[in-house]
Short mmCIF file of C-alpha atoms in Angstrom, two decimals:
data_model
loop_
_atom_site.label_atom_id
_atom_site.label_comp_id
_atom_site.label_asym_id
_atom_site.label_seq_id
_atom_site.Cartn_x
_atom_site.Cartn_y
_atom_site.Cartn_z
CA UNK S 1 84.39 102.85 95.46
CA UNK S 2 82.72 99.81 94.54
CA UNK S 3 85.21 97.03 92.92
CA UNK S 4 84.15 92.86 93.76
CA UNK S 5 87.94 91.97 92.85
CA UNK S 6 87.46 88.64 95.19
CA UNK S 7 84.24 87.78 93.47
CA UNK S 8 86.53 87.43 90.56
CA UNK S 9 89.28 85.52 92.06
CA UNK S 10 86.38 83.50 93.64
CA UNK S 11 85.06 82.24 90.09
CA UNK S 12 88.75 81.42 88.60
CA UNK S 13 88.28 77.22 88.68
CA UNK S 14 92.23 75.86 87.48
CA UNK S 15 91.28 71.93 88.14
CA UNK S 16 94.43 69.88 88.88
CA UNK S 17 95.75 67.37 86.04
CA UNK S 18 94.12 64.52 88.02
CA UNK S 19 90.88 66.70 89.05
CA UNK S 20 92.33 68.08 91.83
CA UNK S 21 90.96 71.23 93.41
CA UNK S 22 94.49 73.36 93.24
CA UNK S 23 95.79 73.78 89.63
CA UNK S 24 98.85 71.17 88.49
CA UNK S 25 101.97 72.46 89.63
CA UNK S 26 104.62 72.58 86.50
CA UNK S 27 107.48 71.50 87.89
CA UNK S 28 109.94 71.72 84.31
CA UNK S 29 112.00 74.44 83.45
CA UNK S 30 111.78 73.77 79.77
CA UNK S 31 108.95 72.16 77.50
CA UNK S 32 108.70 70.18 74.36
CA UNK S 33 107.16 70.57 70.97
CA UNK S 34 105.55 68.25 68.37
CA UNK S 35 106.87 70.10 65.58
CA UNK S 36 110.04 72.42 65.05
CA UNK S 37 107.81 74.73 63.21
CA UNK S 38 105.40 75.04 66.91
CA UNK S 39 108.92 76.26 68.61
CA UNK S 40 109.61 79.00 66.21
CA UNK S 41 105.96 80.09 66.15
CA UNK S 42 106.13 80.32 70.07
CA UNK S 43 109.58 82.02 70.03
CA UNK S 44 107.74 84.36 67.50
CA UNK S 45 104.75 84.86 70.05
CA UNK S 46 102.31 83.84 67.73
CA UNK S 47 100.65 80.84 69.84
CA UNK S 48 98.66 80.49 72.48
CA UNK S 49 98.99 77.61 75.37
CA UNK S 50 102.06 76.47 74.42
CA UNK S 51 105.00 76.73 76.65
CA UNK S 52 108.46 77.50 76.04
CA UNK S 53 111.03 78.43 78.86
CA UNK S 54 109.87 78.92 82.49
CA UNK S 55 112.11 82.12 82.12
CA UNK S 56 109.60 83.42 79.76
CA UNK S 57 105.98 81.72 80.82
CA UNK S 58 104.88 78.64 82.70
CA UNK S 59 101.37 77.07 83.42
CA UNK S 60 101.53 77.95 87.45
CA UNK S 61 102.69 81.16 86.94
CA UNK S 62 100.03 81.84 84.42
CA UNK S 63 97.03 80.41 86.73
CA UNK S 64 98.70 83.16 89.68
CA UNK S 65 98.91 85.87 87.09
CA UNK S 66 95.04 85.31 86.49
CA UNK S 67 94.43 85.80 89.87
CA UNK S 68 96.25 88.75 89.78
CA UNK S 69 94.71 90.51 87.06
CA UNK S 70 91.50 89.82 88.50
CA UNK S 71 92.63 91.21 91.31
CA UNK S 72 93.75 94.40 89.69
CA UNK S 73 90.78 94.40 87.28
CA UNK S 74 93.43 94.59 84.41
CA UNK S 75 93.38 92.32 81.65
CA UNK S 76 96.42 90.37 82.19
CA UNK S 77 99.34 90.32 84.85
CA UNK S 78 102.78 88.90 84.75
CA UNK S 79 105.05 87.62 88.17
CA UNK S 80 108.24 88.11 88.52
CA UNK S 81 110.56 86.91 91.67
CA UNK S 82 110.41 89.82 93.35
CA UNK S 83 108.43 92.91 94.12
CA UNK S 84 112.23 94.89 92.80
CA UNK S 85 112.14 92.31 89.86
CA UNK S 86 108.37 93.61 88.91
CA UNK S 87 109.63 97.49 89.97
CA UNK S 88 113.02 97.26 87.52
CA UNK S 89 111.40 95.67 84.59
CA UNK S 90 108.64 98.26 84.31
CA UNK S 91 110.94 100.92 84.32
CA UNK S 92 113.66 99.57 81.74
CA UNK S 93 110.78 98.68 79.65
CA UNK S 94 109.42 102.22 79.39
CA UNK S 95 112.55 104.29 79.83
CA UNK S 96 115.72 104.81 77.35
CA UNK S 97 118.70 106.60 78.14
CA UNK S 98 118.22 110.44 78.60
CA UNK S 99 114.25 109.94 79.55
CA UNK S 100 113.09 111.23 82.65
CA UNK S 101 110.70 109.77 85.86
CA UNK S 102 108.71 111.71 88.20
CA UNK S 103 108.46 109.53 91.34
CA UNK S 104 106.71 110.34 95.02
CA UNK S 105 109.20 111.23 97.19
CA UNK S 106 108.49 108.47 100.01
CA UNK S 107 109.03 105.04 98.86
CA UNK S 108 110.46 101.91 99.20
CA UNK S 109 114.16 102.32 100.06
CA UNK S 110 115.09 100.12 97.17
CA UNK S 111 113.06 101.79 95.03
CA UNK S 112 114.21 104.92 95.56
CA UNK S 113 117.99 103.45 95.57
CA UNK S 114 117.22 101.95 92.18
CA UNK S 115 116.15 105.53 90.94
CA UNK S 116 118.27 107.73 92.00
CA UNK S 117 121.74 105.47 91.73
CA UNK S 118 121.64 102.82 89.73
CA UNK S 119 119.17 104.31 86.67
CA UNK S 120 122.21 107.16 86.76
CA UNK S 121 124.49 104.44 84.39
CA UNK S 122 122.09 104.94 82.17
CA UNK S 123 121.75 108.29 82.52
CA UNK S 124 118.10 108.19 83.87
CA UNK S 125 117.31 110.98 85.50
CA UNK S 126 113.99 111.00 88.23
CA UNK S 127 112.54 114.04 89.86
CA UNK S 128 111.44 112.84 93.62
CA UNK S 129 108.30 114.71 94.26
CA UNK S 130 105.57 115.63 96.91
CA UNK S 131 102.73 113.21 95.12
CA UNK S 132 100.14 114.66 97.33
CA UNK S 133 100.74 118.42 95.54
CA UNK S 134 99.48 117.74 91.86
CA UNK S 135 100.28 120.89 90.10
CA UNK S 136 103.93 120.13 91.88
CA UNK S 137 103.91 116.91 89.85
CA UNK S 138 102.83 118.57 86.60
CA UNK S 139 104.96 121.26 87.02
CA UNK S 140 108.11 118.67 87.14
CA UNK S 141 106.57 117.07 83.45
CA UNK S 142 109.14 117.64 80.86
CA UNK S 143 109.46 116.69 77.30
CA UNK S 144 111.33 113.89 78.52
CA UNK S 145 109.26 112.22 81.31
CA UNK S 146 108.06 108.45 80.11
CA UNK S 147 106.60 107.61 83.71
CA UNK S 148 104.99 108.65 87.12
CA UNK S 149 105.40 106.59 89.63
CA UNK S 150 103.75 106.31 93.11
CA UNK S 151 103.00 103.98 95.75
CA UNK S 152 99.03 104.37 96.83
CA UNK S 153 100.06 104.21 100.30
CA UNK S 154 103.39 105.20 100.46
CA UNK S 155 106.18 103.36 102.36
CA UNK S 156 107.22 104.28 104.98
CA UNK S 157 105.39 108.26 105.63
CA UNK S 158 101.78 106.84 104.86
CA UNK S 159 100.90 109.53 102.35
CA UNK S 160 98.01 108.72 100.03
CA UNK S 161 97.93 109.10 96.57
CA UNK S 162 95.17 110.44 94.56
CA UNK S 163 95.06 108.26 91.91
CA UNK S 164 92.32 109.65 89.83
CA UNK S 165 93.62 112.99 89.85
CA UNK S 166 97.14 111.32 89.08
CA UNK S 167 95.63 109.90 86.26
CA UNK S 168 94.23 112.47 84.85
CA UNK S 169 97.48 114.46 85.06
CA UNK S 170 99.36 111.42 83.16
CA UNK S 171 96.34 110.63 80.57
CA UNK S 172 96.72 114.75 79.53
CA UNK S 173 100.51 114.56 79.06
CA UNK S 174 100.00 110.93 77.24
CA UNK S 175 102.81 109.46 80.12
CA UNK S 176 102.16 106.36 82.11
CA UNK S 177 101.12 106.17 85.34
CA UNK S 178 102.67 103.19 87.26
CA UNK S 179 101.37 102.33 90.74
CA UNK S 180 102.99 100.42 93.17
CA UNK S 181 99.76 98.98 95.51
CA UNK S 182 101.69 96.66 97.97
CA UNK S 183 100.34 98.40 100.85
CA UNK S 184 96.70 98.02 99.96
CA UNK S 185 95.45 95.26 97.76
CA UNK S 186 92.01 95.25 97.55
CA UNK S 187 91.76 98.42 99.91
CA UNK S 188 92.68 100.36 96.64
CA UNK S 189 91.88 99.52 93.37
CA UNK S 190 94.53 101.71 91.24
CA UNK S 191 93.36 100.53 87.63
CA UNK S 192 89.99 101.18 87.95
CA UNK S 193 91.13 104.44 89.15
CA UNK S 194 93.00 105.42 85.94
CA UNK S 195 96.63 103.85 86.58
CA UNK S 196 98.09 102.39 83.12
CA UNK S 197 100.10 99.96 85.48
CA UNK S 198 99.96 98.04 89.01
CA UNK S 199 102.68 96.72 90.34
CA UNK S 200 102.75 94.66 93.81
CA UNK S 201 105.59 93.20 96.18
CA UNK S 202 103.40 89.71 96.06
CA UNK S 203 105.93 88.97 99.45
CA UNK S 204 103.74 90.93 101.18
CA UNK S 205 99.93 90.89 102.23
CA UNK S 206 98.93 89.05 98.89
CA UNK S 207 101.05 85.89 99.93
CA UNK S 208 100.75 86.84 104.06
CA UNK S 209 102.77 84.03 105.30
CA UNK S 210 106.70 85.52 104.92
CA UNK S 211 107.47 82.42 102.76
CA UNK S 212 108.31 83.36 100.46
CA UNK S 213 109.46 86.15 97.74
CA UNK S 214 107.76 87.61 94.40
CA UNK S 215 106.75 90.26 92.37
CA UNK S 216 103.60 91.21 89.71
CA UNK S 217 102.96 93.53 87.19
CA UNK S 218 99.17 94.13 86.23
CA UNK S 219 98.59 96.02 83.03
CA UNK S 220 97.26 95.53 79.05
CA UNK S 221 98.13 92.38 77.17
CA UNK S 222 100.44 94.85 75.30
CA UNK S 223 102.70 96.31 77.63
CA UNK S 224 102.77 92.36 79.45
CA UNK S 225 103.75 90.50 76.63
CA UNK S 226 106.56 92.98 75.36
CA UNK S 227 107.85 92.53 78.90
CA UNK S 228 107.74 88.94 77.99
CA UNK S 229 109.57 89.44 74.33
CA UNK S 230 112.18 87.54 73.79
CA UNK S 231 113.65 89.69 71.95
CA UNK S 232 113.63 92.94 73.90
CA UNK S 233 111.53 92.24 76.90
CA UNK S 234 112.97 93.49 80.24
CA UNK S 235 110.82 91.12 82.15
CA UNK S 236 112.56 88.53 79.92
CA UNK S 237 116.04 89.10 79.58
CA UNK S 238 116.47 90.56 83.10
CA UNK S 239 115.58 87.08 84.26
CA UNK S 240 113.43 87.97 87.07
CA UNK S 241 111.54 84.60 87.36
CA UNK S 242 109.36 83.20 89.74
CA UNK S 243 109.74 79.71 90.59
CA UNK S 244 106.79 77.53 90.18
CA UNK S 245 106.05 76.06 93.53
CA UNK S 246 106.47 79.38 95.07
CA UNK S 247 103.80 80.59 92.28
CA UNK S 248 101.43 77.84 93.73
CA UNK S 249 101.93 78.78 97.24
CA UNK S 250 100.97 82.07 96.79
CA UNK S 251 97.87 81.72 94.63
CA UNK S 252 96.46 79.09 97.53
CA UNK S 253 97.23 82.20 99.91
CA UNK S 254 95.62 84.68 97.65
CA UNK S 255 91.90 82.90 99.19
CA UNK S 256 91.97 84.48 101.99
CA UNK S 257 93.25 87.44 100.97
CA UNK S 258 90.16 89.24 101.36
CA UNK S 259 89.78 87.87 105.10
CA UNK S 260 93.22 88.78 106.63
CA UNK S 261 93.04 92.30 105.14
CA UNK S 262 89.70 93.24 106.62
CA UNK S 263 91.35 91.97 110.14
CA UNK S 264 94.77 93.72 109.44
CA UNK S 265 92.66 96.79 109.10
CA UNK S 266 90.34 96.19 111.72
CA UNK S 267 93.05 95.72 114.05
CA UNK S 268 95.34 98.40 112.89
CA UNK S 269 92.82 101.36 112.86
CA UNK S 270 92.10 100.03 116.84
CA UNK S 271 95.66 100.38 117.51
CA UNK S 272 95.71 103.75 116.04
CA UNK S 273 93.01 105.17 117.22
CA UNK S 274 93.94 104.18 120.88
CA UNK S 275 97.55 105.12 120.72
CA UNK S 276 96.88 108.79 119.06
CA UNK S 277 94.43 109.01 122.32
CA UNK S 278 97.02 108.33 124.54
CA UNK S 279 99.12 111.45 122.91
CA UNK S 280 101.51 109.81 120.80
CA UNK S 281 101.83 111.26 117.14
CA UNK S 282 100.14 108.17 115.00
CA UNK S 283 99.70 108.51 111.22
CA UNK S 284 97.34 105.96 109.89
CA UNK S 285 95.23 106.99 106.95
CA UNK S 286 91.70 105.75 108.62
CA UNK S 287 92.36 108.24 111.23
CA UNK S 288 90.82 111.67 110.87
CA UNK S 289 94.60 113.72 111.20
CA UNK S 290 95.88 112.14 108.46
CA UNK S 291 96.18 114.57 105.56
CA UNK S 292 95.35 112.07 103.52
CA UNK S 293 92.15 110.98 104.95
CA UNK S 294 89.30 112.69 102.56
CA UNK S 295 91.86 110.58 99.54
CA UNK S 296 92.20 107.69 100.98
CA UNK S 297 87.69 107.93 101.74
CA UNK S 298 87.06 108.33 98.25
CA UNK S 299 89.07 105.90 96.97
CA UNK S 300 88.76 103.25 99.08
CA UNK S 301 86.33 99.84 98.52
CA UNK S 302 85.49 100.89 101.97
CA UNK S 303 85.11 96.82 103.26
CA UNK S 304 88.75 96.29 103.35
CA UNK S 305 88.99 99.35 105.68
CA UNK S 306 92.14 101.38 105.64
CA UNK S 307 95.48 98.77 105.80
CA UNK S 308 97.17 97.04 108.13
CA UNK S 309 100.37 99.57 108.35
CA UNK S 310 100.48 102.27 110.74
CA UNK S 311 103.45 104.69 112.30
CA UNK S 312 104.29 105.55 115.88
CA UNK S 313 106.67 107.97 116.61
CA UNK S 314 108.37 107.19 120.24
CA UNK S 315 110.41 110.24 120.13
CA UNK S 316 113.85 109.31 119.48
CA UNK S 317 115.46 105.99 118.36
CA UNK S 318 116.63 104.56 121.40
CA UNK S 319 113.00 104.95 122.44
CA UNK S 320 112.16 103.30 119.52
CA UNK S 321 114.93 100.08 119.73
CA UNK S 322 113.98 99.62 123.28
CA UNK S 323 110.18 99.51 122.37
CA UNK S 324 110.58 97.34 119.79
CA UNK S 325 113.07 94.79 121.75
CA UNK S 326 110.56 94.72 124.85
CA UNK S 327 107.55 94.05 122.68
CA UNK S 328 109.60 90.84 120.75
CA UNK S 329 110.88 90.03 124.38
CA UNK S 330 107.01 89.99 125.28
CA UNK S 331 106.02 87.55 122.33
CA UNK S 332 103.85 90.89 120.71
CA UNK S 333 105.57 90.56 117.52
CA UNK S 334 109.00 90.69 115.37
CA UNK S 335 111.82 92.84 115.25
CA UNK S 336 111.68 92.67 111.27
CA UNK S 337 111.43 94.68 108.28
CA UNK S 338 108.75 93.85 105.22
CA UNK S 339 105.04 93.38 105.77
CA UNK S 340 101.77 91.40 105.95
CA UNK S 341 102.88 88.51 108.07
CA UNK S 342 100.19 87.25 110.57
CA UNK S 343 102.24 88.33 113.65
CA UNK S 344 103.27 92.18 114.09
CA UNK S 345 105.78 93.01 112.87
CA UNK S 346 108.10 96.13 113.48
CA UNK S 347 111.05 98.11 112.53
CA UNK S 348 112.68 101.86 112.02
CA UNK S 349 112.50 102.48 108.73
CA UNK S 350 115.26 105.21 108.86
CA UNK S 351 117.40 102.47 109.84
CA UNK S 352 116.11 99.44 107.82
CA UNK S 353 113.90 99.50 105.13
CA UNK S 354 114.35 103.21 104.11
CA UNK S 355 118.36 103.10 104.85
CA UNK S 356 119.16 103.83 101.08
CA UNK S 357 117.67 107.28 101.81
CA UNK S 358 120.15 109.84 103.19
CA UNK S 359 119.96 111.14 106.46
CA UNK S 360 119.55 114.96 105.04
CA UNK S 361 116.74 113.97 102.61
CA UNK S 362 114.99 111.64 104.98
CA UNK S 363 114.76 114.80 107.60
CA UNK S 364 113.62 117.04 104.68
CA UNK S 365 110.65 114.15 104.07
CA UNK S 366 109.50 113.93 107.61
CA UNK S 367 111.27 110.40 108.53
CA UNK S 368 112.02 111.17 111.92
CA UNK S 369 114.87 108.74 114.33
CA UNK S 370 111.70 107.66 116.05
CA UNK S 371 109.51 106.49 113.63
CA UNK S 372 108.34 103.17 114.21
CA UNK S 373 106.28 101.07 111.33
CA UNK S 374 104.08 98.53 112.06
CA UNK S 375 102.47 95.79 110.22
CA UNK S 376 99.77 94.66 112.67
CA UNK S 377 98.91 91.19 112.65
CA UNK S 378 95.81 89.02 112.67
CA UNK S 379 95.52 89.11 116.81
CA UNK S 380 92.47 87.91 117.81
CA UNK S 381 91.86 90.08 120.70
CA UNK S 382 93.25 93.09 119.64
CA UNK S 383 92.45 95.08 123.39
CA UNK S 384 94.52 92.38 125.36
CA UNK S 385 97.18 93.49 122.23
CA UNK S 386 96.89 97.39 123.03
CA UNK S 387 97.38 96.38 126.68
CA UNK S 388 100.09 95.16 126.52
CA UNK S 389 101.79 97.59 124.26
CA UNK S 390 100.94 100.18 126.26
CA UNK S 391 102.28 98.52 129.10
CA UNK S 392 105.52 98.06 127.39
CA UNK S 393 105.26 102.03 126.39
CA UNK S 394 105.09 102.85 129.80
CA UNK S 395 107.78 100.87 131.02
CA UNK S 396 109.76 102.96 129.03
CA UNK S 397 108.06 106.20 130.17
CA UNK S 398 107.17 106.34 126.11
CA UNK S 399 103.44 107.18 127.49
CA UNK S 400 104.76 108.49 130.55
CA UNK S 401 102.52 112.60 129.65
CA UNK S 402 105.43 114.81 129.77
CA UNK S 403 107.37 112.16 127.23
CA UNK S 404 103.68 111.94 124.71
CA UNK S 405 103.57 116.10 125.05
CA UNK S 406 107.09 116.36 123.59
CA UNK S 407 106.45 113.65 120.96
CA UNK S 408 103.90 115.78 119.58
CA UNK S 409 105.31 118.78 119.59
CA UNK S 410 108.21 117.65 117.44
CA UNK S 411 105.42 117.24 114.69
#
């Protein structure tokens, strides 16, 4: 798939009040008017460049939701303080009481959590779903779905997502599809592959420096500014807001986006293909025995290669804390949940990021003790980096053959 999303953010120009080359930061939480008739026209919504609230809209979060959309290739985006802030809004703004969700069943823990507890007060209900199996998806569609959600790359199992076909399914039934792409910006372009909506955790590999926290939501003008109503937007009235300096951070970061994600996957797929030679059970969707391969081929803008997230699975989760101690221990990376930081970082999901999940269901979904997720980093010499992982495996007798035999077979 062709899609020149950082030729776009390339060409946004947002000089600074004085002529400076980074856009003004607004640093006011509320703005003034010339004429009490301008304020109730903006509370209205019927003007354009004027500023009310930074709850509802300011000037640096506009220049990052730009960027964003351009990203996306969607014609407007909105940012929120959190990727949960983006992820909640969406879903009160579509859903009503009694409505119905179909969601993948792998995704974020709090995601998930939000679903399946706290959209229950409001008597929510959401169907958690192989997304992989599309005639399982259709055949959960009910009078009262409003949504499908996925994740393109899902967190933490690594299944893909066919989009297109996803699409297709929604576009027949007239139901949104919402897409969460946090895993693979740029890799996957999920609007020009039919999704209504695209939501990221902007803490992630858009911002890439763990600095900071925020969300985005990339869709039509429509569905963004009633998010953005102050009347009965969700976006709005939830009061997810992103503060302006951390808006300005993350749009300088956004730059280089397209340069740390090509090394992220450069490195990762490395790492992956090494380790599944060794005889430890990888999943990584650039690697040929992922299920999700031939998806994740066709879908792909191939130049951003296949993410920067991977999976090891060490056997057990001792194996797995040990590992994961000895490799912080050896300066290799973090012990530390989220994503897209420059240094590796690593953590077991079934323990951390996926906790919400129970213990029965995340057995049914394949999340073994041992699971391992890593967010590679932007090493420069990625073989001296394999070494010494595998050294660190085989201190442990994690590579020892007898140990990587039995690893497998618990596939």
């Amino acid at each position: 798939m062709k899609h020149k999303a950082i030729d776009k953010i390339q060409e946004l120009h947002n000089f600074g009040e004085f002529g400076g080359v980074n856009p003004s930061i607004s640093d006011s939480s509320t703005y003034t008017f010339l004429s009490a008739k301008t304020m109730f026209d903006t509370f209205e919504g019927n003007t354009e460049g004027c500023y009310l609230y930074s709850r509802h809209s300011s000037p640096s979060n506009l220049y990052l939701g730009e960027a964003l959309a351009a990203l996306e290739g969607t014609e407007t985006a909105n940012v929120t303080a959190s990727g949960m802030g983006a992820i909640t809004a969406v879903i009160l703004q579509l859903c009503n009481s009694a409505d119905h969700i179909i969601s993948s069943r792998t995704i974020y823990g709090g995601t998930y959590a939000f679903m399946k507890n706290f959209l229950r007060k409001f008597n929510i209900n959401t169907s958690f779903v192989d997304i992989t199996k599309i005639e399982l998806v259709e055949k959960a569609i009910t009078a009262d779905t409003k949504m499908i959600f996925c994740e393109s790359i899902s967190n933490p199992l690594l299944e893909v997502a066919d989009i297109k076909a996803l699409s297709g399914l929604a576009k027949k039934y007239n139901i949104p599809l919402v897409v969460d792409n946090t895993f693979s910006p740029l890799s996957i372009a999920p609007g020009k592959l039919g999704a209504e909506i695209v939501i990221h955790s902007l803490t992630k590999f858009i911002n890439g420096t763990s600095d900071s926290v925020a969300g985005a939501v990339c869709g039509t003008k429509e569905f963004c500014l009633s998010l953005k109503d102050v009347h009965d937007g969700a976006g709005m009235l939830l009061g997810s807001t992103l503060d302006s300096l951390r808006a300005s951070f993350i749009l300088k970061n956004m730059r280089t986006l397209h340069i740390r994600m090509k090394k992220h996957s450069e490195n990762a797929l490395y790492l992956a293909k090494k380790f599944e030679k060794d005889g430890l059970r990888v999943v990584y969707p650039g690697l040929k025995s992922h299920p999700g391969y031939h998806t994740m081929k066709k879908q792909m803008v191939s130049e951003y290669g296949y993410g920067g997230i991977m999976t090891v699975d060490v056997g057990s989760l001792e194996n797995a804390n040990k590992l994961m101690e000895l490799m912080q221990k050896k300066n290799l990376g973090y012990l530390a949940v989220s994503l897209g930081f420059y240094k590796t970082l690593f953590s077991a999901p079934g323990t951390s990021t996926s906790s919400e999940i129970s213990l029965e269901e995340q057995k049914t979904m394949g999340l073994s003790d041992g699971l391992i997720r890593f967010s590679i980093g932007l090493d420069n010499d990625i073989k001296r980096t394999y070494k010494l992982m595998k050294e660190c495996m085989q201190s442990l007798n994690i590579l020892d053959l007898k140990v990587a035999s039995r690893v497998r077979s618990m596939v």
